[in-house]
Tab-separated table of C-alpha atoms in Angstrom:
chain	number	residue	atom	x	y	z
A	1	MET	CA	98.073	91.518	80.409
A	2	ARG	CA	97.492	90.526	84.265
A	3	ARG	CA	97.734	86.884	82.916
A	4	ILE	CA	101.226	87.529	81.124
A	5	LEU	CA	102.639	89.266	84.114
A	6	SER	CA	101.408	86.392	86.314
A	7	LEU	CA	103.276	83.758	84.128
A	8	ALA	CA	106.131	86.082	83.985
A	9	PHE	CA	106.238	86.105	87.722
A	10	LEU	CA	105.853	82.187	88.125
A	11	VAL	CA	108.850	81.971	85.667
A	12	MET	CA	110.760	84.297	87.742
A	13	MET	CA	110.046	82.639	90.979
A	14	GLY	CA	111.240	79.304	89.069
A	15	MET	CA	107.784	77.778	89.830
A	16	SER	CA	106.041	75.351	87.702
A	17	ALA	CA	102.535	76.869	87.042
A	18	ASN	CA	100.974	73.209	86.404
A	19	ALA	CA	101.955	71.741	89.706
A	20	GLN	CA	100.821	74.527	91.642
A	21	ASP	CA	98.092	74.592	94.152
A	22	PRO	CA	95.512	76.956	92.964
A	23	GLN	CA	95.647	78.752	96.506
A	24	VAL	CA	99.364	79.329	96.006
A	25	ARG	CA	98.893	80.558	92.475
A	26	ARG	CA	95.800	82.832	93.660
A	27	ILE	CA	98.450	84.509	96.244
A	28	GLN	CA	101.036	85.011	93.756
A	29	GLU	CA	98.653	86.895	91.425
A	30	ARG	CA	97.590	89.130	94.397
A	31	PHE	CA	101.106	89.864	95.085
A	32	ASP	CA	101.859	90.465	91.573
A	33	SER	CA	99.112	93.229	91.613
A	34	ALA	CA	99.924	94.581	95.199
A	35	ARG	CA	103.703	95.228	94.381
A	36	PRO	CA	104.191	98.590	93.260
A	37	ASN	CA	105.441	99.187	89.775
A	38	GLU	CA	108.617	101.122	89.040
A	39	LYS	CA	106.915	104.506	87.903
A	40	SER	CA	105.302	104.756	91.557
A	41	LEU	CA	108.753	104.040	93.150
A	42	ALA	CA	110.662	106.566	91.072
A	43	PHE	CA	111.355	108.347	94.466
A	44	TYR	CA	113.752	105.418	95.021
A	45	SER	CA	115.775	106.319	91.774
A	46	LEU	CA	117.247	109.423	93.736
A	47	ASP	CA	120.773	108.806	94.875
A	48	TRP	CA	120.021	108.503	98.785
A	49	ALA	CA	122.696	108.063	101.707
A	50	MET	CA	121.678	106.962	104.964
A	51	SER	CA	123.518	109.516	107.016
A	52	LEU	CA	125.246	112.859	106.410
A	53	ALA	CA	128.692	111.342	107.166
A	54	ASP	CA	128.049	108.773	104.347
A	55	ALA	CA	126.617	111.587	101.994
A	56	LYS	CA	129.977	113.658	102.922
A	57	GLU	CA	132.105	110.748	101.981
A	58	ARG	CA	130.453	110.108	98.727
A	59	ALA	CA	130.194	113.476	97.750
A	60	ARG	CA	133.776	114.113	98.186
A	61	LYS	CA	134.860	110.899	96.203
A	62	GLU	CA	132.338	111.703	93.355
A	63	ASP	CA	132.597	115.524	93.517
A	64	ARG	CA	128.931	116.005	93.778
A	65	PRO	CA	126.935	118.288	95.967
A	66	ILE	CA	124.702	117.074	98.786
A	67	LEU	CA	121.030	118.007	99.530
A	68	LEU	CA	120.275	117.446	103.185
A	69	ILE	CA	116.733	117.562	104.505
A	70	LEU	CA	115.985	118.531	107.924
A	71	ASN	CA	112.877	118.003	109.752
A	72	THR	CA	111.628	117.877	113.450
A	73	ASN	CA	108.278	116.182	114.525
A	74	ILE	CA	107.321	116.153	118.209
A	75	THR	CA	105.884	112.743	117.939
A	76	ALA	CA	108.569	110.814	116.187
A	77	GLY	CA	111.020	111.486	113.449
A	78	THR	CA	110.475	110.592	109.669
A	79	ASN	CA	112.432	108.200	107.807
A	80	PHE	CA	112.584	109.920	104.407
A	81	PHE	CA	114.067	106.913	102.555
A	82	SER	CA	111.721	104.213	103.814
A	83	GLY	CA	108.825	106.506	104.355
A	84	HIS	CA	107.668	105.252	107.631
A	85	THR	CA	107.447	107.430	110.815
B	1	MET	CA	106.083	114.975	106.162
B	2	ASP	CA	104.886	112.200	104.071
B	3	HIS	CA	102.998	114.405	101.835
B	4	VAL	CA	106.195	116.235	101.266
B	5	ARG	CA	108.016	112.941	100.508
B	6	GLY	CA	105.047	111.721	98.345
B	7	SER	CA	103.553	114.861	96.365
B	8	SER	CA	106.574	117.201	96.410
B	9	LEU	CA	109.978	115.405	96.456
B	10	ALA	CA	108.655	112.735	94.258
B	11	TRP	CA	107.161	115.117	91.847
B	12	PRO	CA	108.836	114.160	88.434
B	13	GLU	CA	110.188	117.442	87.633
B	14	SER	CA	111.542	117.831	91.268
B	15	LEU	CA	113.118	114.135	90.884
B	16	GLU	CA	115.028	115.443	87.923
B	17	THR	CA	116.281	118.486	89.654
B	18	LEU	CA	117.472	116.509	92.573
B	19	ARG	CA	119.273	113.836	90.794
B	20	PRO	CA	122.710	115.538	90.625
B	21	PHE	CA	122.738	115.487	94.554
B	22	VAL	CA	123.700	112.900	97.230
B	23	MET	CA	120.479	113.081	99.159
B	24	THR	CA	120.093	112.571	102.723
B	25	TRP	CA	118.022	113.618	105.887
B	26	TRP	CA	117.871	114.009	109.503
B	27	SER	CA	114.636	113.819	111.196
B	28	GLY	CA	114.109	113.886	114.877
B	29	ARG	CA	111.578	115.068	117.583
B	30	THR	CA	113.350	118.608	118.307
B	31	ILE	CA	116.387	120.189	117.551
B	32	LYS	CA	117.983	119.233	120.768
B	33	ASP	CA	118.119	115.761	119.217
B	34	MET	CA	120.656	116.584	116.537
B	35	PRO	CA	123.962	114.897	116.469
B	36	ASP	CA	127.045	117.048	116.097
B	37	ASP	CA	127.471	116.920	112.396
B	38	ILE	CA	123.991	117.776	111.629
B	39	ARG	CA	123.866	120.566	114.431
B	40	ALA	CA	126.948	122.270	112.704
B	41	VAL	CA	125.192	122.431	109.408
B	42	PHE	CA	122.154	123.824	111.023
B	43	ASN	CA	124.208	126.443	112.598
B	44	ASP	CA	125.994	127.248	109.428
B	45	ALA	CA	122.737	127.508	107.567
B	46	ASN	CA	121.519	130.041	110.027
B	47	LEU	CA	118.389	128.370	110.436
B	48	ARG	CA	117.784	129.454	113.961
B	49	GLN	CA	114.341	127.853	114.466
B	50	PRO	CA	113.255	125.647	117.498
B	51	HIS	CA	111.112	123.520	115.025
B	52	ILE	CA	111.763	122.729	111.450
B	53	ASN	CA	108.522	121.601	109.648
B	54	LEU	CA	111.022	121.186	106.695
B	55	ALA	CA	114.656	122.930	105.574
B	56	LEU	CA	116.449	122.075	102.535
B	57	VAL	CA	120.423	122.679	102.804
B	58	VAL	CA	122.708	122.424	99.866
B	59	LEU	CA	126.420	121.445	100.706
B	60	ASP	CA	128.977	121.442	98.300
B	61	SER	CA	131.498	118.341	97.640
B	62	LYS	CA	133.511	119.326	100.651
B	63	GLY	CA	130.607	119.598	102.787
B	64	LYS	CA	130.450	123.482	103.033
B	65	VAL	CA	127.149	124.902	103.425
B	66	LEU	CA	126.233	126.577	100.356
B	67	ARG	CA	122.419	127.406	100.541
B	68	SER	CA	119.375	126.729	102.529
B	69	VAL	CA	115.668	127.506	102.425
B	70	VAL	CA	112.693	126.646	104.731
B	71	PRO	CA	110.142	126.017	101.955
B	72	SER	CA	106.637	126.945	102.294
B	73	ILE	CA	104.599	123.673	102.236
B	74	ARG	CA	100.709	124.723	101.964
B	75	PRO	CA	98.609	122.083	101.081
B	76	PRO	CA	95.307	123.772	102.025
B	77	GLU	CA	96.298	126.807	99.801
B	78	PHE	CA	96.296	124.295	96.843
B	79	ARG	CA	93.153	122.571	98.000
B	80	PHE	CA	95.252	119.603	98.662
B	81	ASP	CA	95.857	119.091	95.056
B	82	PRO	CA	99.053	117.098	94.796
B	83	GLU	CA	100.043	118.219	91.358
B	84	ALA	CA	99.776	122.050	92.522
B	85	GLN	CA	101.750	121.175	95.497
B	86	GLY	CA	104.358	119.514	93.448
B	87	ARG	CA	104.597	122.336	91.062
B	88	ASP	CA	104.882	124.945	93.764
B	89	PHE	CA	107.525	122.921	95.337
B	90	LYS	CA	109.530	122.771	92.134
B	91	SER	CA	109.413	126.340	91.945
B	92	GLN	CA	110.931	126.907	95.421
B	93	LEU	CA	113.455	124.267	94.764
B	94	ASP	CA	114.280	126.155	91.428
B	95	ASN	CA	114.746	129.261	93.467
B	96	LEU	CA	117.050	127.634	95.719
B	97	LEU	CA	119.371	126.332	93.202
B	98	ALA	CA	119.267	129.114	90.792
B	99	GLY	CA	122.868	130.021	89.625
B	100	LEU	CA	124.489	126.990	91.262
B	101	LYS	CA	126.684	125.009	88.974
B	102	LEU	CA	125.491	121.566	89.349
B	103	PRO	CA	127.287	118.394	87.802
B	104	LYS	CA	125.408	117.214	84.680
B	105	VAL	CA	123.621	113.859	85.117
B	106	GLU	CA	122.848	111.805	81.996
B	107	LYS	CA	119.251	111.262	81.896
B	108	LEU	CA	118.462	107.557	81.562
B	109	ALA	CA	115.462	105.986	79.926
B	110	LYS	CA	114.839	103.948	82.913
B	111	PRO	CA	116.368	105.186	86.108
B	112	LYS	CA	117.779	102.646	88.393
B	113	LEU	CA	115.989	102.091	91.532
B	114	THR	CA	117.519	101.470	94.893
B	115	LEU	CA	115.200	99.988	97.195
B	116	PRO	CA	115.631	99.329	100.796
B	117	ASP	CA	117.347	95.874	100.964
B	118	ILE	CA	118.886	93.073	103.395
B	119	CYS	CA	122.606	93.075	103.196
B	120	SER	CA	123.362	89.788	105.127
B	121	GLU	CA	123.865	86.295	103.625
B	122	GLY	CA	121.076	83.659	103.323
B	123	GLN	CA	117.954	82.468	101.228
B	124	PRO	CA	115.909	83.975	102.408
B	125	ASN	CA	117.908	86.602	104.364
B	126	GLY	CA	114.728	88.709	104.937
B	127	VAL	CA	111.919	90.319	103.449
B	128	ARG	CA	110.992	93.495	101.735
B	129	ILE	CA	107.571	94.989	102.540
B	130	PHE	CA	105.997	97.405	100.363
B	131	LEU	CA	103.004	99.560	101.415
B	132	THR	CA	100.681	101.423	99.216
B	133	PHE	CA	97.532	103.466	100.018
B	134	ALA	CA	94.639	104.823	98.364
B	135	ALA	CA	94.484	108.645	98.170
B	136	ASN	CA	93.605	110.606	101.334
B	137	ARG	CA	92.784	114.408	101.567
B	138	LEU	CA	96.247	115.470	102.744
B	139	ASN	CA	98.136	113.499	100.189
B	140	HIS	CA	100.295	111.524	102.568
B	141	TYR	CA	100.681	108.427	100.706
B	142	ARG	CA	101.627	109.163	97.184
B	143	THR	CA	104.800	107.173	97.339
B	144	PRO	CA	104.978	103.895	98.569
B	145	ILE	CA	106.613	102.925	101.827
B	146	VAL	CA	109.474	100.131	101.444
B	147	GLU	CA	110.785	98.740	104.734
B	148	THR	CA	112.783	95.493	105.218
B	149	VAL	CA	112.888	93.121	108.001
B	150	PRO	CA	115.912	90.400	108.304
B	151	MET	CA	115.298	86.958	108.823
B	152	THR	CA	115.569	85.432	112.317
B	153	GLU	CA	115.950	81.810	113.557
B	154	GLU	CA	112.402	82.217	115.194
B	155	LEU	CA	110.962	82.975	111.848
B	156	ARG	CA	112.725	80.211	110.169
B	157	LYS	CA	111.564	77.844	112.668
B	158	ALA	CA	108.052	78.997	112.844
B	159	LEU	CA	107.885	78.793	109.158
B	160	SER	CA	109.445	75.563	108.332
B	161	TYR	CA	107.637	72.994	106.072
B	162	PRO	CA	104.569	71.890	107.980
B	163	LYS	CA	103.891	68.095	107.549
B	164	ASN	CA	100.234	68.684	108.156
B	165	ALA	CA	97.538	71.507	108.305
B	166	GLY	CA	97.601	73.501	111.483
B	167	THR	CA	97.770	77.080	112.897
B	168	ILE	CA	100.357	79.658	113.963
B	169	SER	CA	99.761	82.665	115.883
B	170	ALA	CA	100.202	86.160	114.128
B	171	SER	CA	103.030	86.545	116.827
B	172	ASN	CA	105.227	84.227	114.926
B	173	VAL	CA	105.411	86.623	112.193
B	174	ARG	CA	105.356	89.741	114.313
B	175	ALA	CA	108.513	91.046	112.882
B	176	TRP	CA	107.018	91.414	109.637
B	177	LEU	CA	103.422	92.440	110.938
B	178	GLU	CA	105.076	95.399	112.800
B	179	GLN	CA	105.755	97.209	109.468
B	180	VAL	CA	101.991	97.014	108.612
B	181	TYR	CA	100.902	100.723	109.430
B	182	PRO	CA	100.596	103.791	107.545
B	183	ALA	CA	102.780	106.779	108.055
B	184	ALA	CA	101.635	109.870	109.828
B	185	VAL	CA	99.673	107.862	112.480
B	186	MET	CA	102.321	107.081	115.246
B	187	ASP	CA	101.694	110.137	117.437
B	188	GLY	CA	102.111	108.178	120.497
B	189	LYS	CA	105.166	106.191	121.572
B	190	GLY	CA	105.319	104.187	118.381
B	191	GLY	CA	104.820	100.567	118.151
B	192	PHE	CA	101.743	98.546	118.575
B	193	ARG	CA	99.433	97.793	121.720
B	194	LYS	CA	98.394	94.616	119.774
B	195	ILE	CA	98.981	92.321	116.912
B	196	ASP	CA	96.958	89.157	117.336
B	197	GLY	CA	95.331	86.226	115.233
B	198	LYS	CA	95.296	82.673	114.526
B	199	LEU	CA	96.780	81.832	111.021
B	200	THR	CA	96.216	78.445	109.003
B	201	PHE	CA	99.352	77.346	107.961
B	202	ALA	CA	99.162	74.107	105.539
B	203	PRO	CA	100.901	72.333	102.791
B	204	ALA	CA	99.928	73.511	99.235
B	205	GLY	CA	101.131	71.070	96.684
B	206	ALA	CA	104.538	70.391	95.116
B	207	ASP	CA	106.330	70.171	91.873
B	208	ASP	CA	109.429	68.565	90.815
B	209	ALA	CA	111.736	71.060	92.472
B	210	TYR	CA	109.806	72.647	95.368
B	211	ARG	CA	106.996	71.967	97.988
B	212	TYR	CA	104.597	74.896	98.817
B	213	ALA	CA	102.488	75.735	101.812
B	214	VAL	CA	100.104	78.658	102.669
B	215	VAL	CA	99.619	80.780	105.672
B	216	GLU	CA	96.466	82.724	105.707
B	217	GLY	CA	94.039	84.329	108.276
B	218	GLU	CA	92.929	87.789	109.782
B	219	VAL	CA	95.204	89.900	111.808
B	220	GLU	CA	94.013	92.398	114.250
B	221	PHE	CA	96.214	95.519	114.922
B	222	VAL	CA	95.949	98.159	117.646
B	223	LEU	CA	98.437	101.065	117.378
B	224	ASP	CA	100.019	102.386	120.477
B	225	ASN	CA	98.863	105.934	119.259
B	226	GLU	CA	96.742	108.460	120.932
B	227	GLY	CA	93.686	107.244	118.861
B	228	ARG	CA	94.473	103.622	119.462
B	229	SER	CA	94.011	103.157	115.773
B	230	THR	CA	92.295	99.731	115.327
B	231	TYR	CA	92.217	97.697	112.010
B	232	LYS	CA	92.207	94.312	110.576
B	233	GLY	CA	94.302	92.937	108.062
B	234	SER	CA	93.474	89.857	105.910
B	235	LEU	CA	97.016	87.966	105.414
B	236	SER	CA	98.007	85.376	102.776
B	237	VAL	CA	101.393	84.047	102.231
B	238	ALA	CA	102.763	81.323	99.843
B	239	LEU	CA	105.871	79.739	101.112
B	240	LYS	CA	108.138	77.650	98.895
B	241	TYR	CA	110.458	74.972	100.194
B	242	ARG	CA	113.145	72.862	98.371
B	243	ARG	CA	112.099	69.326	98.186
B	244	GLU	CA	115.047	68.293	100.683
B	245	GLY	CA	114.511	69.390	104.135
B	246	ASN	CA	112.066	71.765	105.736
B	247	ALA	CA	113.839	74.942	105.470
B	248	LEU	CA	112.022	78.096	104.006
B	249	TYR	CA	113.223	78.862	100.605
B	250	SER	CA	111.093	82.012	99.435
B	251	ILE	CA	107.868	83.729	100.212
B	252	ARG	CA	105.324	86.066	98.554
B	253	GLY	CA	102.580	87.507	100.573
B	254	VAL	CA	99.931	90.118	100.607
B	255	CYS	CA	98.090	91.818	103.564
B	256	GLU	CA	94.944	94.173	102.722
B	257	SER	CA	93.339	96.472	105.405
B	258	VAL	CA	91.223	99.517	105.774
B	259	VAL	CA	93.070	101.941	108.154
B	260	PRO	CA	91.236	104.886	110.126
B	261	LYS	CA	93.164	108.111	110.018
B	262	GLY	CA	91.083	110.770	111.802
B	263	PRO	CA	87.494	111.041	109.920
B	264	GLU	CA	88.966	108.993	106.761
B	265	LYS	CA	89.358	105.332	106.215
B	266	ILE	CA	92.177	104.494	103.970
B	267	ARG	CA	92.564	101.199	102.009
B	268	MET	CA	96.323	100.067	102.778
B	269	THR	CA	97.586	97.258	100.413
B	270	VAL	CA	100.980	95.368	101.687
B	271	ALA	CA	103.062	93.210	99.409
B	272	ILE	CA	105.661	91.115	101.068
B	273	GLU	CA	108.608	89.574	98.939
B	274	SER	CA	111.561	87.271	100.417
B	275	ARG	CA	115.174	88.508	99.656
B	276	PRO	CA	117.296	87.991	97.602
B	277	GLU	CA	114.805	86.055	95.784
């Protein structure tokens, strides 16, 4: 399965597997393993707006409700979309 | 809050419950930092707390506050079991939304992902960086972090095709490496005290359409947090160039580290991809 994914990835990258340096191929295979799959990224299937103003504009146009998350953290704010503090 | 993001908001049943909403957030150091529009919602929701661990506010399509709740997030009560935390959060969410008429959302076999991205022109116009972590006790890291970094002239210049094998400094790709840290450790001013390392940069073959190069080496990171968290990352990046000219076309990279967090050591795996391809 890993081999199939790697070959698919090479095609996606538009690279010729035959001509590649083994070092390049090895990095591509490691990247393929390291990139999270769609299931683990499901959080990003929610419909996020980057600000309340943006959310309000879209909610009005699309006739949808808004869910606003509020949080304070004395050390630093959290970016709920990207995930980094 | 990363355990909320990873173990509760991203709980599969919670995701389905949240799908009708336009989701947004505000997070800051104190409620004094709130901009006017957030403060107005905060007041309308009668939250009246000097510190908000987490509050959820439901607004209608006109922006009127309908309901709010300060959910109880109690990882120790659930023995730090993410599944139990997820179920408990979902039940609090159901209570918040009980009786509200929400728009029906068609359940897709494969929901569309909207990942952070770079909106400017160019190939590459930047990179997307995925950070995933081994499990930790507090379940901070169950949802990957995804960041983007736009391409700069400095990056393009530093990574233009190398005619011969040589070295570059980690500082040449610092813009990328500044994203290589876990959430919930930046308890200081934020940022890094040190990102250092010498990286090999060498040509690595060619085919009919492209040439390749590889950047590899060990990077030392020291966070500017109270604990001065220090860790090393093993960075490997494959770079692709058109045969004409030396300009970078695309990249794929990985960086592997073990990061200290309190008494724990957490494996962190980073995948770096250029955008748009």
